[in-house]
Short mmCIF file of C-alpha atoms and ligand atoms in Angstrom, two decimals:
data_model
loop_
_atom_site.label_atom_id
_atom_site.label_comp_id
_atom_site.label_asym_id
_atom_site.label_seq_id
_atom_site.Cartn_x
_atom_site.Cartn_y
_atom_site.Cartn_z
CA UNK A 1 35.32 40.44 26.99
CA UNK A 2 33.80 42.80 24.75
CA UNK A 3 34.95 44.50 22.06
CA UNK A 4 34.13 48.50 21.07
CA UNK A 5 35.30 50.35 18.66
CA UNK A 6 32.59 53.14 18.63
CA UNK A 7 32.17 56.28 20.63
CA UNK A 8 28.44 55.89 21.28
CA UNK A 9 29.05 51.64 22.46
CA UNK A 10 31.73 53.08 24.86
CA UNK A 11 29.38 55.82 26.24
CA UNK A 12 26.67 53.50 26.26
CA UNK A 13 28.47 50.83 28.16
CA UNK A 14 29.99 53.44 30.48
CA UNK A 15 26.78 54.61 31.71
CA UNK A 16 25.51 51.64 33.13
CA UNK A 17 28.72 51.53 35.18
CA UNK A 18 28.88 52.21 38.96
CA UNK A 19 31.16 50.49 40.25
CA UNK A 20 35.06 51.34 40.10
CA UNK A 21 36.80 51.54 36.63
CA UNK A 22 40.48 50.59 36.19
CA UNK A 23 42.04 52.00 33.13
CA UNK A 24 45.38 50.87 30.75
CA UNK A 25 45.71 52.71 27.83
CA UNK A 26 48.10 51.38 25.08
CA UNK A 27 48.78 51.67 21.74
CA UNK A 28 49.09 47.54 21.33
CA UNK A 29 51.78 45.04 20.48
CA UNK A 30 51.17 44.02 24.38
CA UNK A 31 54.31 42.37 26.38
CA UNK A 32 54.52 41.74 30.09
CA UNK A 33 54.71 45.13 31.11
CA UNK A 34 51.57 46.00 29.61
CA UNK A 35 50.34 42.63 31.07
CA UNK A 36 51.31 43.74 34.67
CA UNK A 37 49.50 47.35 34.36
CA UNK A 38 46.02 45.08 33.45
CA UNK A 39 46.43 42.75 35.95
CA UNK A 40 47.43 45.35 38.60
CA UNK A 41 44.23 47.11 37.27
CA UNK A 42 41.98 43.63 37.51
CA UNK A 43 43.44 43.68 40.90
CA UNK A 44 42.35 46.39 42.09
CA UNK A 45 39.14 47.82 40.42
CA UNK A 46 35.77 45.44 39.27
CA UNK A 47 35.74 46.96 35.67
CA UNK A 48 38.99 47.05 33.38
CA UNK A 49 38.72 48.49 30.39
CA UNK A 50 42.07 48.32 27.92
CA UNK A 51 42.49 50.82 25.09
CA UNK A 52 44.35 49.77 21.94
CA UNK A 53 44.90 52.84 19.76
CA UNK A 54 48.55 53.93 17.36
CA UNK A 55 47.85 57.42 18.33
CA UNK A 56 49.33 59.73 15.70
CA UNK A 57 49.40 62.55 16.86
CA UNK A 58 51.94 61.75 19.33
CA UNK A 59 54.47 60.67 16.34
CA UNK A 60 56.30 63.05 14.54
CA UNK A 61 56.90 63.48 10.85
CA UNK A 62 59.27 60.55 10.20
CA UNK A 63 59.17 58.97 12.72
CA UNK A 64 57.70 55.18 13.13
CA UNK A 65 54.15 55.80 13.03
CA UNK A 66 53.47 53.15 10.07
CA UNK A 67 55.92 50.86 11.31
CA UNK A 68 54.91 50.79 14.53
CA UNK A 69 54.35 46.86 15.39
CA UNK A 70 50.79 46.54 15.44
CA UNK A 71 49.19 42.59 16.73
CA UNK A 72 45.88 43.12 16.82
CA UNK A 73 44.57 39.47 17.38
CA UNK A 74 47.71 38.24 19.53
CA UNK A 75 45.95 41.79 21.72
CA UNK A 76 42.91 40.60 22.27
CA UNK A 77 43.82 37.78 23.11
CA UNK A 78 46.13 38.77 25.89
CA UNK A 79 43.31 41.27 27.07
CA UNK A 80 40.85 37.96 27.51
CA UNK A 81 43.38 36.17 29.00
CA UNK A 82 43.85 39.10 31.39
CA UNK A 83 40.21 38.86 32.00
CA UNK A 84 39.56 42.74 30.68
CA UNK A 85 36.22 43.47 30.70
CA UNK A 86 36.31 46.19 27.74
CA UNK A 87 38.56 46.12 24.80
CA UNK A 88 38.15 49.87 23.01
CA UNK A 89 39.97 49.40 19.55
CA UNK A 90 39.16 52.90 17.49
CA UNK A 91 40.18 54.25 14.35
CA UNK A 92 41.81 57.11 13.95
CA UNK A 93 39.05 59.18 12.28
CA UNK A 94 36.62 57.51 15.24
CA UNK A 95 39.22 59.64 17.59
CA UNK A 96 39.72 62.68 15.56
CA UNK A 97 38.12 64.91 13.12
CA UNK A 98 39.62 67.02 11.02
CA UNK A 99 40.06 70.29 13.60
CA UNK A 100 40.48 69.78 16.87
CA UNK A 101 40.95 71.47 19.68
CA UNK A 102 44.63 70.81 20.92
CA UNK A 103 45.96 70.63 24.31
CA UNK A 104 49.55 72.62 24.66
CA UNK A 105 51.59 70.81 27.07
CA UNK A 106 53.69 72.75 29.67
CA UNK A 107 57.02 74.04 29.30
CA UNK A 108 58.91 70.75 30.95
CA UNK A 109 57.72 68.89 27.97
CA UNK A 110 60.33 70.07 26.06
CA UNK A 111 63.09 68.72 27.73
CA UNK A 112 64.50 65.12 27.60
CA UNK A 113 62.12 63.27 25.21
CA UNK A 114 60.11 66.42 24.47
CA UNK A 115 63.09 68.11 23.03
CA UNK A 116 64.00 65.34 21.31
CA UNK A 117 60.49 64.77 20.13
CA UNK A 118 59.01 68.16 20.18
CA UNK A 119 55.13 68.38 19.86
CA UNK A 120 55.04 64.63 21.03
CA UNK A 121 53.40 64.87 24.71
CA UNK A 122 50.90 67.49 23.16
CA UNK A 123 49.58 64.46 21.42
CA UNK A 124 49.70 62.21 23.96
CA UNK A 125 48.04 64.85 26.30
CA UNK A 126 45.31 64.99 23.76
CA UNK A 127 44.70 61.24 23.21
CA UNK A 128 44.98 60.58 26.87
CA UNK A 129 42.51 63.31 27.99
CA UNK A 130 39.88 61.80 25.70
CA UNK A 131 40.30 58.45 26.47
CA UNK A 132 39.99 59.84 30.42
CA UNK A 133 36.95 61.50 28.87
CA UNK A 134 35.58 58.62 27.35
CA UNK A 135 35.93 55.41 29.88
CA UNK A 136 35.98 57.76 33.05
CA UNK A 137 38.11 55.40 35.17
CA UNK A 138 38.50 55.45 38.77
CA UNK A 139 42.29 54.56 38.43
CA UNK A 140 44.46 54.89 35.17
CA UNK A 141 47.80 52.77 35.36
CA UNK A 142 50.89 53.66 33.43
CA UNK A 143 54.29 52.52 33.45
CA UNK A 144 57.32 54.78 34.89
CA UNK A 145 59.36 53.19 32.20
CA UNK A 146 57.72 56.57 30.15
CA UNK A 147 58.26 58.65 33.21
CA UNK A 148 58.41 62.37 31.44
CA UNK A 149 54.74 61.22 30.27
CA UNK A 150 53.63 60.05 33.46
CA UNK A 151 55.13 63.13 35.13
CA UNK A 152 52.54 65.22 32.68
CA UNK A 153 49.74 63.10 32.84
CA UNK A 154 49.88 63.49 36.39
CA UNK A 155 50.25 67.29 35.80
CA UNK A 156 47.53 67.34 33.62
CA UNK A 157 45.03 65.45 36.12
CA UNK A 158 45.86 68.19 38.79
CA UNK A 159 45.65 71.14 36.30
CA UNK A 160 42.58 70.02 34.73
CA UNK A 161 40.97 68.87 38.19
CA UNK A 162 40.24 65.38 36.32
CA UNK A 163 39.09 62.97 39.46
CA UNK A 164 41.33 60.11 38.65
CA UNK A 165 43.56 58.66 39.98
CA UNK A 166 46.93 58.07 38.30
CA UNK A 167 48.68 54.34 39.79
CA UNK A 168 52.32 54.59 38.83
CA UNK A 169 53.63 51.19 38.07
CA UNK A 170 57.04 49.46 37.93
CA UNK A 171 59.03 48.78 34.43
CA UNK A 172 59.05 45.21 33.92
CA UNK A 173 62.27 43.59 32.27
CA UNK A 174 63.78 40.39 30.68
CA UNK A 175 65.34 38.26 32.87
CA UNK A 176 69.07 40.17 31.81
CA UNK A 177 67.47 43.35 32.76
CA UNK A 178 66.29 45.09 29.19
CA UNK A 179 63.17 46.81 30.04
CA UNK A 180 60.66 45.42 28.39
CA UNK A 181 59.56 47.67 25.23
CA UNK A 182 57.23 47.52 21.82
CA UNK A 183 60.41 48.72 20.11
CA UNK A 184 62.67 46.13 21.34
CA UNK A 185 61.54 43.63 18.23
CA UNK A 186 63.57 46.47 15.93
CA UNK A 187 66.83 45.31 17.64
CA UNK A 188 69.15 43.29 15.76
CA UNK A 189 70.71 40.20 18.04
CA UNK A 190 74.02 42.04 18.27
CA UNK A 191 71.89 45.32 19.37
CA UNK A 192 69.91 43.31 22.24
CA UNK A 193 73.17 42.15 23.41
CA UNK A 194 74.68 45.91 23.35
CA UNK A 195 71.93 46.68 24.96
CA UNK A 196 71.87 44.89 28.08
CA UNK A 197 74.46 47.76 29.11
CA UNK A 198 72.24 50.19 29.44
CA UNK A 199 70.02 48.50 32.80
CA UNK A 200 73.84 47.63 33.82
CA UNK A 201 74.78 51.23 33.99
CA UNK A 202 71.71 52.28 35.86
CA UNK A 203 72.37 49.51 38.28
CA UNK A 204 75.66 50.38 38.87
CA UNK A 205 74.63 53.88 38.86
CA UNK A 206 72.27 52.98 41.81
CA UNK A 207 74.74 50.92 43.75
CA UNK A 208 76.99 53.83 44.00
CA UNK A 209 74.53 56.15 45.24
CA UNK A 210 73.98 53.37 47.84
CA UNK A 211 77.77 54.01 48.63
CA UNK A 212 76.76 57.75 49.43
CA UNK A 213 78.60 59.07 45.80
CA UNK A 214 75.37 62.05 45.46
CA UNK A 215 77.42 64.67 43.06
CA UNK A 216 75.26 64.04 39.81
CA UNK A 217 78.50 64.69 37.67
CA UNK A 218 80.42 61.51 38.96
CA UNK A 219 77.30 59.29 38.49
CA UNK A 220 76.23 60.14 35.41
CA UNK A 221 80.20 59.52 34.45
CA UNK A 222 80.01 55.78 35.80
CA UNK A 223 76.93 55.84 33.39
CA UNK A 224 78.49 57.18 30.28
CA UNK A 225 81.40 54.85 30.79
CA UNK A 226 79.38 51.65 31.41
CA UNK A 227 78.10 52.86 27.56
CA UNK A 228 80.78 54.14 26.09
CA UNK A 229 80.68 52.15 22.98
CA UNK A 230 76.79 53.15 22.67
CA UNK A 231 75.21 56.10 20.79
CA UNK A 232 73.89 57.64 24.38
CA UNK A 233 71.00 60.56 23.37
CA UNK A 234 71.31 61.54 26.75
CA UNK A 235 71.71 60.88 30.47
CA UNK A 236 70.03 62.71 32.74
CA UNK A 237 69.30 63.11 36.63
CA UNK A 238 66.13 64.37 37.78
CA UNK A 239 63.91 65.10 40.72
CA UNK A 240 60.26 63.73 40.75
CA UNK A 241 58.94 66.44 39.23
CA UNK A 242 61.73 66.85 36.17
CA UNK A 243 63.92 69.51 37.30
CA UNK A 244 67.72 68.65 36.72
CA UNK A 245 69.58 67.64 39.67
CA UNK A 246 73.18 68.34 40.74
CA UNK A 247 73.02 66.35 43.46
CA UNK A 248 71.32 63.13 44.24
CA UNK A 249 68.56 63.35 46.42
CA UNK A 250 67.51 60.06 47.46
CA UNK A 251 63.95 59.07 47.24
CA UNK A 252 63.30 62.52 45.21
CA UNK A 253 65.40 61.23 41.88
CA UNK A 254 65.24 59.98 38.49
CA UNK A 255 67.98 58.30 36.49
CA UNK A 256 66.66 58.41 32.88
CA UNK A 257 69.21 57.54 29.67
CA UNK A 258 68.32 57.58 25.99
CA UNK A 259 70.20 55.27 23.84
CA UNK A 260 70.50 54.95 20.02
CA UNK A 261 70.49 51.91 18.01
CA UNK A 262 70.01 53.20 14.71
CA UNK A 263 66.91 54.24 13.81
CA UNK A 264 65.28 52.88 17.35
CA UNK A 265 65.70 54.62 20.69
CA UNK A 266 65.50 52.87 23.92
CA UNK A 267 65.14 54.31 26.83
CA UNK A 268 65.34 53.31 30.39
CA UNK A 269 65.14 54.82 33.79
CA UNK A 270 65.65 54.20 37.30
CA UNK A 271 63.96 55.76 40.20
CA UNK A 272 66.11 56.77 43.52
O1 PAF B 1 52.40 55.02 26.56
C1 PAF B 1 51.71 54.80 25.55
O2 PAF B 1 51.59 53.68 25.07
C2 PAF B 1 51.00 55.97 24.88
O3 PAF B 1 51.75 57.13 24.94
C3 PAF B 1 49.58 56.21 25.43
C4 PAF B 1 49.62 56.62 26.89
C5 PAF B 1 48.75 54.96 25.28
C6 PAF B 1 48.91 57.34 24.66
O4 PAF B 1 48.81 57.04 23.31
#
């Protein structure tokens, strides 16, 4: 595996590439799920490159941009044992200069996490579309565990008429169900046992739907009671392409919730 943390190395190496490129961007602290997107990628392309980058534009004012768990050598280790061809580790003034040119993301980005987080997929829009620019893969894999992002970065692909294509993958969890997260080392031992209720909900959530219960109002109630001794951001029921549902449509729908546990917010989703 090599290792590249310049522009010019990456364009370099890129040219004298022909043969398919499978892509996994990430901003590190790597656990199984981003494990499963490289080895999904190693399946099914003959080059892998991984990208390790804290993109900060994506992080709003306060939020946990210097906390954010960074593992650098535990990384690159995983990405050798993964067999990834490229690592591309950048700093931040290696991705941006001082004025950029910024990509506006569309109006369903500010909704759910976006309204929560507003400004947050421009930045990942931005980050992402370079990267694309940069390693020009054949097939970019990302996680629906951050559906609204994969909803836009599939958006963004079609709109920008980027020839890649996007591989949805499935969220990966603990054993007891918690999807698996970079955040999840926050949570106290109380808080990972509160929230083990939050895949329960979804579950049940689902296995009422499989009893035919579609109006949106009743399942997002089972939800909400499932959690109701949790700080829920929000619940909400969507179709594939993120407008709000009032009834279920199965195989068209999104069950995405939002929990709090103090300063950390999990979030979790299920897909109908
Ligand atoms: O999902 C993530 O880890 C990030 O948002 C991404 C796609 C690597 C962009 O920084």
């Amino acid at each position: 595996m090599e290792i590249i943390k310049t522009i010019e190395q990456l364009q370099e190496i890129r040219k004298t590439i022909s043969s398919s490129v499978g892509f996994v961007p990430t901003m590190g602290a790597l656990h199984n799920g981003h494990i499963s997107l490289i080895k999904k990628a190693r399946e099914e392309n003959d080059i892998v490159i991984v990208s390790i980058f804290v993109n900060p534009t994506q992080f709003l004012p306060g939020e946990d941009l210097d906390a954010y768990p960074r593992k650098d050598e535990a990384d690159k280790k995983i990405c050798q044992m993964c067999k990834v061809d490229y690592l591309f580790m950048p700093d931040v003034t290696t991705m941006y200069t001082k004025e950029e040119i910024l990509i506006k993301a569309p109006n369903k980005s500010y909704i759910l996490e976006g309204k929560a987080r507003p400004g947050h997929f421009d930045g990942v829009l931005q980050v992402v579309l370079k990267l694309f620019n940069l390693t020009q893969p054949t097939n970019a894999y990302f996680g629906k565990k951050d559906a609204q992002q994969l909803s836009l970065i599939q958006q963004m692909v079609k709109n920008l008429f980027l020839p890649i294509n996007i591989v949805p993958c499935d969220i990966v969890r603990e054993s007891d169900g918690l999807a698996l997260s970079s955040r999840n080392v926050y949570l106290s031992e109380t808080q990972r046992k509160d929230a083990l209720l939050i895949s329960k909900s979804l579950y049940l959530a689902t296995s009422l739907i499989a009893k035919k219960e579609y109006s949106v109002e009743a399942v997002k109630k089972r939800i909400l009671d499932t959690m109701s001794n949790l700080d829920v951001e929000y619940i909400a029921i969507v179709d594939r392409e993120f407008n709000e549902l009032e009834i279920v449509e199965p195989k068209n729908t999104i069950i995405l919730v939002v929990v709090r546990f103090g300063n950390t917010r999990l979030l979790d989703n299920i897909w109908i």
